[in-house]
Coordinates of C-alpha atoms and ligand atoms in Angstrom, one line a residue:
X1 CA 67.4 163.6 84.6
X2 CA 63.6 162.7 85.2
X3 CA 63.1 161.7 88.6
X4 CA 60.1 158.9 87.7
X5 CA 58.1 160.9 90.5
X6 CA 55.5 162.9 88.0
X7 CA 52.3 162.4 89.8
X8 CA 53.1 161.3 93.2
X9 CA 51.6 162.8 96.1
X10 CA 53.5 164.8 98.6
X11 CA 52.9 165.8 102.0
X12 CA 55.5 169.0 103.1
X13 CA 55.0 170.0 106.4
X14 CA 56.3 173.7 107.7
X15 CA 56.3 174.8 103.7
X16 CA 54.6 178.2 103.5
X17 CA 58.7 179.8 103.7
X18 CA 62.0 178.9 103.7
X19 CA 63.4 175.2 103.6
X20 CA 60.3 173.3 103.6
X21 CA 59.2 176.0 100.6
X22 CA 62.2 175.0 98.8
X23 CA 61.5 171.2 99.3
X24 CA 57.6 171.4 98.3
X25 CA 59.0 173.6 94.7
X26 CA 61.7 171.4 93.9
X27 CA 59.1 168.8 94.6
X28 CA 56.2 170.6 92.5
X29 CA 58.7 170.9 89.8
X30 CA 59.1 167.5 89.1
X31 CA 55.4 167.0 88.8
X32 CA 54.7 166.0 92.4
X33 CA 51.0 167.2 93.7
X34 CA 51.3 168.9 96.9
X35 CA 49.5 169.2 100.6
X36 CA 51.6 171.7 102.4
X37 CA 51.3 173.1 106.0
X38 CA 51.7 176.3 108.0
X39 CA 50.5 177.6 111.0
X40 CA 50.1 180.7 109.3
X41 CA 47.5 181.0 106.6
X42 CA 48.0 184.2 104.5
X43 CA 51.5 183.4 103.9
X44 CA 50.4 179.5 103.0
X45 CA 47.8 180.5 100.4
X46 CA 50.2 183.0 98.4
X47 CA 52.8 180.3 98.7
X48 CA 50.4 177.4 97.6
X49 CA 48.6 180.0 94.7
X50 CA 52.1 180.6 93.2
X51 CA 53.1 177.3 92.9
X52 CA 50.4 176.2 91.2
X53 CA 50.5 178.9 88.7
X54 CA 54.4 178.3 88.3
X55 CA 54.3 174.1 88.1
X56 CA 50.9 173.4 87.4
X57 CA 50.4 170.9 90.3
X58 CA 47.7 170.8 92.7
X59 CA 48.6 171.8 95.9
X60 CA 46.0 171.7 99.2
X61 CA 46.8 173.5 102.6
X62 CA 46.2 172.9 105.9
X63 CA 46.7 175.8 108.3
X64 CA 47.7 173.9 111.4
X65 CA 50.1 174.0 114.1
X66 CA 52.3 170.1 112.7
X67 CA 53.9 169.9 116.6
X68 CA 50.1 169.3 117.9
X69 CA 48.2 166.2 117.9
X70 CA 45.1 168.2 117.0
X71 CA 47.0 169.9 114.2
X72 CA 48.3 167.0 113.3
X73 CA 45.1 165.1 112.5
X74 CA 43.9 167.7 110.6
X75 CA 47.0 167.6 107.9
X76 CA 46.7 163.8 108.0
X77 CA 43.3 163.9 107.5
X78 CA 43.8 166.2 104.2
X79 CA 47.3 164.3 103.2
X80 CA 45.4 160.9 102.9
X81 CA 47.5 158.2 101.4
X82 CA 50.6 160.1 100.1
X83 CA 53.9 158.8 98.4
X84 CA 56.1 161.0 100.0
X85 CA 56.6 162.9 103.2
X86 CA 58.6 165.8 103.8
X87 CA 59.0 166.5 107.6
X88 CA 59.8 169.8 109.3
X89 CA 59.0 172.5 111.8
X90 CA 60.4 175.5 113.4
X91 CA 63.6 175.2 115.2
X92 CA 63.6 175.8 119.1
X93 CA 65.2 179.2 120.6
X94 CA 69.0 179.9 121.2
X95 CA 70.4 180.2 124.7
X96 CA 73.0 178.6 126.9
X97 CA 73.1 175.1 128.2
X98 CA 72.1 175.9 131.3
X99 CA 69.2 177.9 130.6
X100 CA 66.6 175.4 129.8
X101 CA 64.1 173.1 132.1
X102 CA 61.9 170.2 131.4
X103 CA 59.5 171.9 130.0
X104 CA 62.0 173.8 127.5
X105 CA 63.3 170.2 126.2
X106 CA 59.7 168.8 126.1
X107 CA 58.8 171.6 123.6
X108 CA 61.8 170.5 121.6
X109 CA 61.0 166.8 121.8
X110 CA 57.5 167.7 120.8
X111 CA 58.7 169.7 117.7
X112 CA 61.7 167.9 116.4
X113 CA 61.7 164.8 117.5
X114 CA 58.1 163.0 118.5
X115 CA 56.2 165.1 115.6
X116 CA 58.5 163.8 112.5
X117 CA 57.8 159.9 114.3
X118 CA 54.2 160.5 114.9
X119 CA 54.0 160.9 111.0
X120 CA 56.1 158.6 110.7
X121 CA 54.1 156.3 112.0
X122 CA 51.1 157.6 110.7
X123 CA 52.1 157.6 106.9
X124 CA 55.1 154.9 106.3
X125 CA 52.3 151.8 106.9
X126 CA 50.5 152.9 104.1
X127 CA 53.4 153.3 102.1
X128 CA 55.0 150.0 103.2
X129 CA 51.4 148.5 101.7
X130 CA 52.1 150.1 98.4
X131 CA 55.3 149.1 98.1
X132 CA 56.4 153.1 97.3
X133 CA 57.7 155.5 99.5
X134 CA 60.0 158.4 100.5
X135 CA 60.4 159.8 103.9
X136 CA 62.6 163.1 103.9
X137 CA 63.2 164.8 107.3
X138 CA 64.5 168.2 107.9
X139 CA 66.9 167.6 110.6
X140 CA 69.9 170.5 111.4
X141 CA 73.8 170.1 110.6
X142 CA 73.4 170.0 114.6
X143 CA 73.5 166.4 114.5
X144 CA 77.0 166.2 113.2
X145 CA 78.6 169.0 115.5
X146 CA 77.2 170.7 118.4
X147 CA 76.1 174.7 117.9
X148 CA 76.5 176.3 121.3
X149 CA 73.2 178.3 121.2
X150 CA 71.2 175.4 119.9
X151 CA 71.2 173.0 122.9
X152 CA 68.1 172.1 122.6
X153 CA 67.9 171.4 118.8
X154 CA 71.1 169.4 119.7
X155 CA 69.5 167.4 121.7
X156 CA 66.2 166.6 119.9
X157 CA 67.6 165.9 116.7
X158 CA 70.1 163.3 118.1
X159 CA 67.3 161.6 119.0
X160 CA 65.0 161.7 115.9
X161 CA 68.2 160.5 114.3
X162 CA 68.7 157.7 116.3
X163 CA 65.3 156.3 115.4
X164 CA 65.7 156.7 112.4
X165 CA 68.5 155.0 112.1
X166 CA 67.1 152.0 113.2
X167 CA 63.3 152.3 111.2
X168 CA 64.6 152.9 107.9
X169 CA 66.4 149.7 108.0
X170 CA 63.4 148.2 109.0
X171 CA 61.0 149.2 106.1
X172 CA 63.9 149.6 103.0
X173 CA 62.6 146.4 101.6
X174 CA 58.6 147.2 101.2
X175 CA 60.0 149.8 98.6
X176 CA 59.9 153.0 101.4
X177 CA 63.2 155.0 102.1
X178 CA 63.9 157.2 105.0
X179 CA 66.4 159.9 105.2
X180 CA 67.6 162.9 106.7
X181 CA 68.6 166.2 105.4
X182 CA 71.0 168.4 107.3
X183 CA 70.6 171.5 106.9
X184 CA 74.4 173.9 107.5
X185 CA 72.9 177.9 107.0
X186 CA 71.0 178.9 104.7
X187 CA 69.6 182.4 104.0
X188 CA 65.8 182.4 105.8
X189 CA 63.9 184.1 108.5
X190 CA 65.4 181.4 110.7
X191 CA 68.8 182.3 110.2
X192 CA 68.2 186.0 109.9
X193 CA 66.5 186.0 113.6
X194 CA 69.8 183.7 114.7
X195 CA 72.1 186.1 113.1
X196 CA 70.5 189.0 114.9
X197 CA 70.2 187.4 118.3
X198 CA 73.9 186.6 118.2
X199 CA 74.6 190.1 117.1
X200 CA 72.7 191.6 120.0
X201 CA 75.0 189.1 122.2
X202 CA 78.0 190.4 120.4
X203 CA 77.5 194.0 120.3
X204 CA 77.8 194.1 116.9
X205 CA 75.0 194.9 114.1
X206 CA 73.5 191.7 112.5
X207 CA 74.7 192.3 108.8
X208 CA 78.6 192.3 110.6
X209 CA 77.8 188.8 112.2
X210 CA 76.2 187.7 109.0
X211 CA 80.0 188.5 107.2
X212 CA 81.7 187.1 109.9
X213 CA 79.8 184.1 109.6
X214 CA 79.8 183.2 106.0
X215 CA 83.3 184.0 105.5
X216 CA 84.4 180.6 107.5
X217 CA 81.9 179.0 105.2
X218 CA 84.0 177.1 102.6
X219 CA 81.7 178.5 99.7
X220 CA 81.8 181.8 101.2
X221 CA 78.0 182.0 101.5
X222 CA 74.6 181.1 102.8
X223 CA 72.9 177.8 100.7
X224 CA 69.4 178.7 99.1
X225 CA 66.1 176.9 99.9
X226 CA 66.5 175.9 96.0
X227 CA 69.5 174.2 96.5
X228 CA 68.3 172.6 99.8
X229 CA 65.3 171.4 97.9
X230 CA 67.1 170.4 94.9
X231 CA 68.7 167.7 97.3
X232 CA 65.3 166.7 98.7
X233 CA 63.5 165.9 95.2
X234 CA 66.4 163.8 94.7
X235 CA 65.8 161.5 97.9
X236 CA 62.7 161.3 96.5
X237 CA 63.4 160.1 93.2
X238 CA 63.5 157.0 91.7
X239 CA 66.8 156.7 91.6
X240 CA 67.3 157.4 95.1
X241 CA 65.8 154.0 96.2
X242 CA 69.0 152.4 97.2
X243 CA 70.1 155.5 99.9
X244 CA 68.6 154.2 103.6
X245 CA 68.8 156.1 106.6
X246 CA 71.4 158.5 105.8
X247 CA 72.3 162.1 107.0
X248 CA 73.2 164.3 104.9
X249 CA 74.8 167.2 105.2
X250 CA 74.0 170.7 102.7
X251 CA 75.9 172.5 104.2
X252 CA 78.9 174.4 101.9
X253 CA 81.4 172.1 103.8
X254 CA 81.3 174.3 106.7
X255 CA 81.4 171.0 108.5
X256 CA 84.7 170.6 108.9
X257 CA 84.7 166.5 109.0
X258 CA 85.8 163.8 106.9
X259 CA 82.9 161.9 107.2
Ligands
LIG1 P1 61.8 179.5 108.4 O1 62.3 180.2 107.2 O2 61.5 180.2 109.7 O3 60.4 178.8 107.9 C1 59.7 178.0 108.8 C2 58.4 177.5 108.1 O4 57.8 176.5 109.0 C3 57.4 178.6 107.9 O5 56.6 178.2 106.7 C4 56.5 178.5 109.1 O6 55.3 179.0 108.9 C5 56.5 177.0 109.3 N1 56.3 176.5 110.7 C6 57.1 176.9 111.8 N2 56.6 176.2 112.9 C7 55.5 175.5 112.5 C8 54.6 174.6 113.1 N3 54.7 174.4 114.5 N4 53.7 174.0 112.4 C9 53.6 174.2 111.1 N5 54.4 175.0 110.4 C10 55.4 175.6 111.1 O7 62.7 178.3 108.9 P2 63.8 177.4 108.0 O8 65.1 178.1 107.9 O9 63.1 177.0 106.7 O10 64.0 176.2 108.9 C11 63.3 175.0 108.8 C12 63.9 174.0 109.8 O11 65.2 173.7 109.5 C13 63.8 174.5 111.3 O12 63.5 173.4 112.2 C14 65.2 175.0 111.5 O13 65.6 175.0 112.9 C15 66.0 174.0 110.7 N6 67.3 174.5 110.3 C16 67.4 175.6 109.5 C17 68.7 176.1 109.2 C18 68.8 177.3 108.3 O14 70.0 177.8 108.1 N7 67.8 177.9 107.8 C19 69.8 175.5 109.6 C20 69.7 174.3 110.4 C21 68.4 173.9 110.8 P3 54.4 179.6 110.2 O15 55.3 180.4 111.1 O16 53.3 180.3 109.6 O17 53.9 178.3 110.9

């Protein structure tokens, strides 16, 4: 299937690893130029030379922390008027529900919620203008059930959820969808330093929490950054345009709801 998106421009935030790397090749594979972002730059620059050679798209990078306003003007500035958006950025630490204080959950609000709007806000006007437009945010199967060490991306992501919800509606008909992407586990440095925090909690080694864990996945496994980003390129296609403001779950069922 083409997905009519050869030559679009993408913005993928949080992209030099893992599931923002998996949306930005998916992405780059269907002939989509790139800008990604990391805060790191070494690892940005090998990701951003390889994909170049590998798809022959032109990717820029900005090194930049995304949850800043400061960072955040300097992507924007770089990104320019792009077709599609690919939100993202590290998720906040594990602990118990009583373990966190104002400024624990502002952090969170910062990273998962208020930076995804802010480019939100920033890029979707544009795209509204040119009657194109893709908004993919990577949100956290979180949204759909609770994970007890995650209160705080609990929390966040409810709410980025929520107004999301109610924008895409609101700008479906200039041509611009918005939806988000829930992410069940897949194998990254994010869910290796979960898996190894739990273990330490457990008493147990973090390759034993790792088998426990999978083995109450349905599929018996951890989902790949190419499969996550598989589902991504595919919001952004053109024959995506008639999905609005939905969540949805990659998740090897794990989930265990009907809908
Ligand atoms: P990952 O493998 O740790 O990769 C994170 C990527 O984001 C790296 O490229 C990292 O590079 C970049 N990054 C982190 N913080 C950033 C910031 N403030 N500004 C710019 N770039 C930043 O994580 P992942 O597994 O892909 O997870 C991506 C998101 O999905 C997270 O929010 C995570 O909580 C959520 N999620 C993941 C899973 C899973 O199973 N993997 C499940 C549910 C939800 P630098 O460190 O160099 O900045």
């Amino acid at each position: 299937m083409d997905f009519g998106i050869r030559g679009k421009r993408a913005l993928v935030c949080a992209s030099s690893k893992g599931l923002g790397r998996g949306c930005a090749e998916a992405l780059a594979g269907e002939g989509v130029h790139l800008v990604l972002n990391a805060r790191g730059a070494e690892a940005l620059e090998a990701t951003a030379t390889e994909i170049r050679d590998r798809y022959g798209v032109t990717v820029e990078t900005v090194a930049a922390d995304i949850t800043t306003g400061e960072g955040r003007a300097a992507v924007l500035a770089v990104a320019g008027a792009v077709d599609i958006l690919v939100t993202n950025a590290g998720g906040p630490p594990p602990g118990v529900w009583s373990d966190w204080e104002r400024d624990d959950f502002i952090a969170a609000l910062d990273a998962n919620m208020l930076t995804p709007i802010a480019l939100i806000k920033a890029l979707v006007p544009g795209m509204m203008d040119r009657g194109w437009g893709r908004v993919v945010n990577i949100t956290s199967r979180a949204v759909k059930a609770p994970l007890a060490a995650l209160g705080l991306s609990n929390s966040a992501r409810a709410g980025l959820t929520g107004y999301v919800a109610g924008m895409s509606r609101q700008v479906a008909g200039a041509g611009v969808t918005v939806n988000n992407l829930l992410p069940g586990s897949h194998d990254t440095d994010r869910i290796r330093g979960l898996d190894a925090h739990n273990a330490d909690a457990k008493g147990i080694t973090p390759e034993e929490h790792k088998a426990a864990r999978v083995a109450g996945n349905p599929v018996g496994r951890d989902g790949t950054p190419e499969e996550f980003g598989a589902a991504c390129a595919f919001l952004c296609s053109r024959q995506a345009a008639f999905i609005v403001g939905q969540n949805i779950l990659i998740d090897g069922g794990e989930v265990n709801v009907t809908l």
